[in-house]
Short mmCIF file of N, CA and C in Angstrom, two decimals:
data_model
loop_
_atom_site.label_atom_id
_atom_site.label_comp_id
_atom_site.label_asym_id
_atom_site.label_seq_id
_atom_site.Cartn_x
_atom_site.Cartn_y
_atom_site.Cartn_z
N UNK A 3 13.04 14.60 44.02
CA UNK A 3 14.30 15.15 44.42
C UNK A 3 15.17 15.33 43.19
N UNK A 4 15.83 16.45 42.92
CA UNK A 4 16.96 16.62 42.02
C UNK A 4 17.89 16.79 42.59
N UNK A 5 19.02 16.60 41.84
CA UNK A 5 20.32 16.81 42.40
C UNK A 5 21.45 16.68 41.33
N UNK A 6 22.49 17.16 40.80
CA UNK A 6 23.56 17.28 40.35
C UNK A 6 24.99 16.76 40.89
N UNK A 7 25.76 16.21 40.25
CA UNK A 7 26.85 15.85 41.02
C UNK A 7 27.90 15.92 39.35
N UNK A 8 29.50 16.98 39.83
CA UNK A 8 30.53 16.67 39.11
C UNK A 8 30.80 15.00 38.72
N UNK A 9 30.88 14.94 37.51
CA UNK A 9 31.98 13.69 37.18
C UNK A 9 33.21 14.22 36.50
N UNK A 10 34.20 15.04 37.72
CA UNK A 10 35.16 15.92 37.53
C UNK A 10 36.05 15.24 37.13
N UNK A 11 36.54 16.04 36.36
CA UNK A 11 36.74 17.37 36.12
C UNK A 11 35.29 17.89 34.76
N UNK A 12 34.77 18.98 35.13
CA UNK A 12 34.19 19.04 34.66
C UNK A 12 34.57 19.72 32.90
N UNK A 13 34.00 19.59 31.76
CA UNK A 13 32.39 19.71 31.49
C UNK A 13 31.62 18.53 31.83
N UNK A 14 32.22 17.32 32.40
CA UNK A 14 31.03 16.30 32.31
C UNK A 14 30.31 16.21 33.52
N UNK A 15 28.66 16.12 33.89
CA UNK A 15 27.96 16.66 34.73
C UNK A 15 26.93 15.45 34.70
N UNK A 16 26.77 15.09 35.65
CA UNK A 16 25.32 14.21 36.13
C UNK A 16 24.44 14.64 36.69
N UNK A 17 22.81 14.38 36.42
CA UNK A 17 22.22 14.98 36.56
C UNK A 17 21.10 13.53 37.16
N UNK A 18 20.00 13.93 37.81
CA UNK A 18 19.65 12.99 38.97
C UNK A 18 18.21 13.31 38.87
N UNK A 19 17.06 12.68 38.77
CA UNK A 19 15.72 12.95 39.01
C UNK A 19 15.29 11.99 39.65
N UNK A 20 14.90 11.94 41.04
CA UNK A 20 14.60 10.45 41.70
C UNK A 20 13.07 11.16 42.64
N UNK A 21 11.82 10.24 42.67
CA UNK A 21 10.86 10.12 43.80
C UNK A 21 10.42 11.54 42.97
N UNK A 22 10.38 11.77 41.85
CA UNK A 22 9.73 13.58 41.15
C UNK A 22 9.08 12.69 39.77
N UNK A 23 8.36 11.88 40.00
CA UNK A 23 7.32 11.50 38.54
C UNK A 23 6.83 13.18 38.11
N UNK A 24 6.95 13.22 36.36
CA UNK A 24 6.76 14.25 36.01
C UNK A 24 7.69 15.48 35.68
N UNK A 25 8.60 15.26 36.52
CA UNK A 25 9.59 16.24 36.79
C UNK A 25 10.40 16.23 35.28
N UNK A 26 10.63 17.06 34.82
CA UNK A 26 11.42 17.66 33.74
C UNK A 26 12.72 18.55 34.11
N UNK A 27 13.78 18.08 33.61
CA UNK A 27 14.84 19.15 33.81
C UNK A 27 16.19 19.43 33.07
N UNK A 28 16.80 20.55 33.02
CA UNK A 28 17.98 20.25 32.20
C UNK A 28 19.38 20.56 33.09
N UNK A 29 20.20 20.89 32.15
CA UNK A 29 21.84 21.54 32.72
C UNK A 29 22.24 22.52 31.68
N UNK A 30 22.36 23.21 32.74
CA UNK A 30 23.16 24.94 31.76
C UNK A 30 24.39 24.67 32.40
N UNK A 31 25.43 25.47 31.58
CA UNK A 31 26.48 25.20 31.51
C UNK A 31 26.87 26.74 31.26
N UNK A 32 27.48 27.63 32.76
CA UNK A 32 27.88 28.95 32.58
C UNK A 32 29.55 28.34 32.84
N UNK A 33 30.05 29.41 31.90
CA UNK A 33 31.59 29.25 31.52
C UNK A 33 32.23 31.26 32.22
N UNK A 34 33.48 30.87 32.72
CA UNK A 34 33.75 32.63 33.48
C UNK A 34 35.64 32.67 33.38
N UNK A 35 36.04 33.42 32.71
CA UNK A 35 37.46 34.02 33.02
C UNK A 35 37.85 34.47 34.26
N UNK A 36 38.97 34.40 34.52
CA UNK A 36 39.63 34.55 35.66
C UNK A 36 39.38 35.60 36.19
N UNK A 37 38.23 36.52 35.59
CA UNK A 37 37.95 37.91 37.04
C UNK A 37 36.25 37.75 37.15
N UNK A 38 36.21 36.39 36.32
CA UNK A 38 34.43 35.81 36.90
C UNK A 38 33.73 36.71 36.19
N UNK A 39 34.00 36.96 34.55
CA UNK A 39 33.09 37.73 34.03
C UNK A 39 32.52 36.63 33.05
N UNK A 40 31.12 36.62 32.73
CA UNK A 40 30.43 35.02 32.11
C UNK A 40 30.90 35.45 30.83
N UNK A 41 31.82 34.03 30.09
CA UNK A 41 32.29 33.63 28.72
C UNK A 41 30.71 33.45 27.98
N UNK A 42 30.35 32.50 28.65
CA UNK A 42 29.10 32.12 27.57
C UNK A 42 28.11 31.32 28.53
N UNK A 43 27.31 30.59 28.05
CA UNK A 43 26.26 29.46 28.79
C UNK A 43 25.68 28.81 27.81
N UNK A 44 25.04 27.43 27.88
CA UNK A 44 24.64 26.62 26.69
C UNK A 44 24.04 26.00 28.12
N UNK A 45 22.63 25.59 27.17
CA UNK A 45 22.02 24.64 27.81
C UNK A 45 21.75 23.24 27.09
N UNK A 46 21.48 22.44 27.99
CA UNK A 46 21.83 20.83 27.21
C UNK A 46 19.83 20.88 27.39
N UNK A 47 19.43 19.61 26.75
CA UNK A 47 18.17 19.18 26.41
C UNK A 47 17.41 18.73 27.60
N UNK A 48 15.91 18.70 27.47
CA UNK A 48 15.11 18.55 28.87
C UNK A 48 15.07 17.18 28.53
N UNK A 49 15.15 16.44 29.52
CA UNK A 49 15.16 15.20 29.94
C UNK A 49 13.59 15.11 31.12
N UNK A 50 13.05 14.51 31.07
CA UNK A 50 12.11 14.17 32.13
C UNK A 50 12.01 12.61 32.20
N UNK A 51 11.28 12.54 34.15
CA UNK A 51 10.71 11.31 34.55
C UNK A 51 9.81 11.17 34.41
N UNK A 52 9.40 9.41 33.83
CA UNK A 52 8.12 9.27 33.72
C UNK A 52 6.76 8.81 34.96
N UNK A 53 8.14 8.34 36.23
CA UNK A 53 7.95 7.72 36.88
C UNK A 53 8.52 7.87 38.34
N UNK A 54 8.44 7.32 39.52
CA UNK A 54 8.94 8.02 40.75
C UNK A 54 10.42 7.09 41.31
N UNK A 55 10.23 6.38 39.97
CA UNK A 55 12.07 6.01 39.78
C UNK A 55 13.12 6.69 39.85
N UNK A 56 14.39 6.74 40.20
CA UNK A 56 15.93 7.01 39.75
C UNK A 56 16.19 7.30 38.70
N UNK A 57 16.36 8.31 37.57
CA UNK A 57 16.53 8.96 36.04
C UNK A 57 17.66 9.31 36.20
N UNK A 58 18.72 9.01 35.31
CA UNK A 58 19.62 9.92 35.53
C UNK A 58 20.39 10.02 34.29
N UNK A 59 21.04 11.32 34.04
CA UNK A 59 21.81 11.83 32.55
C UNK A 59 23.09 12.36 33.02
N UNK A 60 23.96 11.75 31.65
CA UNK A 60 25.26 12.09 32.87
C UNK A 60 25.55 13.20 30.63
N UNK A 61 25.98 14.51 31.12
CA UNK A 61 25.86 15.55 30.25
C UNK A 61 27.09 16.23 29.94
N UNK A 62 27.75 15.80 28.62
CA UNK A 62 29.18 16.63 28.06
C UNK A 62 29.01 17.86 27.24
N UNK A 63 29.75 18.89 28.11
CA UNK A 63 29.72 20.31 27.36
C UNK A 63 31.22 20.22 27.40
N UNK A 64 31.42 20.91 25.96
CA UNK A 64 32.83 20.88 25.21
C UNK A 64 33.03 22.47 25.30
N UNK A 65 34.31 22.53 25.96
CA UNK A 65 35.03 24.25 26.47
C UNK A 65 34.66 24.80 25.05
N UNK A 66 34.84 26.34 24.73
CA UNK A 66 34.54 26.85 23.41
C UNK A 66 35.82 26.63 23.09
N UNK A 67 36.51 26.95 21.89
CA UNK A 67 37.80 27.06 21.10
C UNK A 67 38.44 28.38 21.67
N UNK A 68 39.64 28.45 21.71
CA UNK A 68 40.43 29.39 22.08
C UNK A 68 40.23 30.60 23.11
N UNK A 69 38.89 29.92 24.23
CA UNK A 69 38.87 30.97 24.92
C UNK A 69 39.63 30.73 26.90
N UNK A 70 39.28 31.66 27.25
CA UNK A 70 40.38 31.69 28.99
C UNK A 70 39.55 31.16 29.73
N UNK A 71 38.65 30.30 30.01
CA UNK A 71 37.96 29.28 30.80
C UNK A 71 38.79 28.94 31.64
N UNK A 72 38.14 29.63 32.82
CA UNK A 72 38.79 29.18 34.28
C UNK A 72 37.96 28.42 35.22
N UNK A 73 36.66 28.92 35.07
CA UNK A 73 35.93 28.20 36.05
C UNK A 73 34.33 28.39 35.30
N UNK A 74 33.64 27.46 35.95
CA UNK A 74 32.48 27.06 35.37
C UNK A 74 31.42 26.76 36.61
N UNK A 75 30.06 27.02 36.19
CA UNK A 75 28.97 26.42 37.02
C UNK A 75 27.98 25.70 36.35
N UNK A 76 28.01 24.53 36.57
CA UNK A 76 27.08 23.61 35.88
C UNK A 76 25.97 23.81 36.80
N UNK A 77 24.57 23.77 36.52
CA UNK A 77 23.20 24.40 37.03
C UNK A 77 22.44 23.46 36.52
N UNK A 78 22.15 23.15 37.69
CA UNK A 78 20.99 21.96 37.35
C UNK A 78 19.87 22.84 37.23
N UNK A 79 18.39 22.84 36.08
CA UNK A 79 17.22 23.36 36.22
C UNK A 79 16.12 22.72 35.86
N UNK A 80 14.97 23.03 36.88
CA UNK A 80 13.66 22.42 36.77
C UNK A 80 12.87 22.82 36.10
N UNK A 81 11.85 22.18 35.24
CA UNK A 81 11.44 22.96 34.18
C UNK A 81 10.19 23.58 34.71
N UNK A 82 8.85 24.68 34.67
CA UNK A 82 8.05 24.95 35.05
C UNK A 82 7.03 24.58 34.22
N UNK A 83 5.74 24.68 34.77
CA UNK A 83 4.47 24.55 34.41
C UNK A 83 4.16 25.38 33.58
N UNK A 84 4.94 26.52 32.84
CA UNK A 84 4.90 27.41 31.97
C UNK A 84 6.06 27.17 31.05
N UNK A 85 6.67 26.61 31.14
CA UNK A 85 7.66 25.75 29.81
C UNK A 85 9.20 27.04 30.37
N UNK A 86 9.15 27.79 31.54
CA UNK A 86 10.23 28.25 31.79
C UNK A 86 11.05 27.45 32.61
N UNK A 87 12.73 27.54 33.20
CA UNK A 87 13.30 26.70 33.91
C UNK A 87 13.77 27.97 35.20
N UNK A 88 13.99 27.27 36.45
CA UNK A 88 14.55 27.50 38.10
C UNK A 88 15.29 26.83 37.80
N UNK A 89 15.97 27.63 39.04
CA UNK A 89 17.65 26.75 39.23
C UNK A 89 17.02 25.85 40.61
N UNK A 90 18.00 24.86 40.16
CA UNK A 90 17.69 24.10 41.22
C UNK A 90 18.80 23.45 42.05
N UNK A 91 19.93 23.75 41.40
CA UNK A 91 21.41 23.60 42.44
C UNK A 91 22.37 24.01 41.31
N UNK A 92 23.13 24.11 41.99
CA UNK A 92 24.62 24.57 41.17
C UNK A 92 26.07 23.54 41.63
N UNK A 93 26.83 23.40 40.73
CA UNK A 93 28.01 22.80 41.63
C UNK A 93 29.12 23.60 40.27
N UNK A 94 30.52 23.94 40.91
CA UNK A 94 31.12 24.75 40.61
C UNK A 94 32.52 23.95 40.51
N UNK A 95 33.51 24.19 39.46
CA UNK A 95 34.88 23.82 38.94
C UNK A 95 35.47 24.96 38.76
N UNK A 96 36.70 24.34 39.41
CA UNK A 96 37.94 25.67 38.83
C UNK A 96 38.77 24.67 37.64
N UNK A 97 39.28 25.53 36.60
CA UNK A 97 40.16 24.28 35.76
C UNK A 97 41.71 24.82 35.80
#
């Protein structure tokens, strides 16, 4: 199971890998001005479980410098068997 949860206000983002031994995943971080056109996106580092334990990364993305950041979607993603990533939930901030 993955799952994401705000530790709002965001950029700071938790990220959850529990009962997924194997499972690899990261957090992108899309940034949007007030008419929701995308500023930018950065993705943070793959983290994986080794085990069918509780993993969890709690992940700080720093706003860019001088730009109109209104709202953001932190995106949790799973990594694939081909080294590409799926989305695997989203949770969303207005600032």
């Amino acid at each position: 199971m993955l799952s994401t949860h705000t530790a709002a206000p965001l950029p700071a983002e938790g990220s959850y890998i529990n009962n997924a031994s194997g499972t690899c995943a990261r957090m992108r971080l899309e940034s949007y001005d007030a008419n929701h056109n995308l500023v930018n996106s950065r993705n943070d580092g793959t983290f994986c479980a080794p085990n069918g334990a509780l993993h969890s990364r709690i992940v700080y993305f720093a706003a860019p410098a001088g730009s109109t950041i209104t709202h953001a979607h932190a995106v949790l993603q799973v990594q694939n068997s081909n080294g590409t990533y799926s989305d695997a939930g989203t949770d969303y901030a207005d600032y």
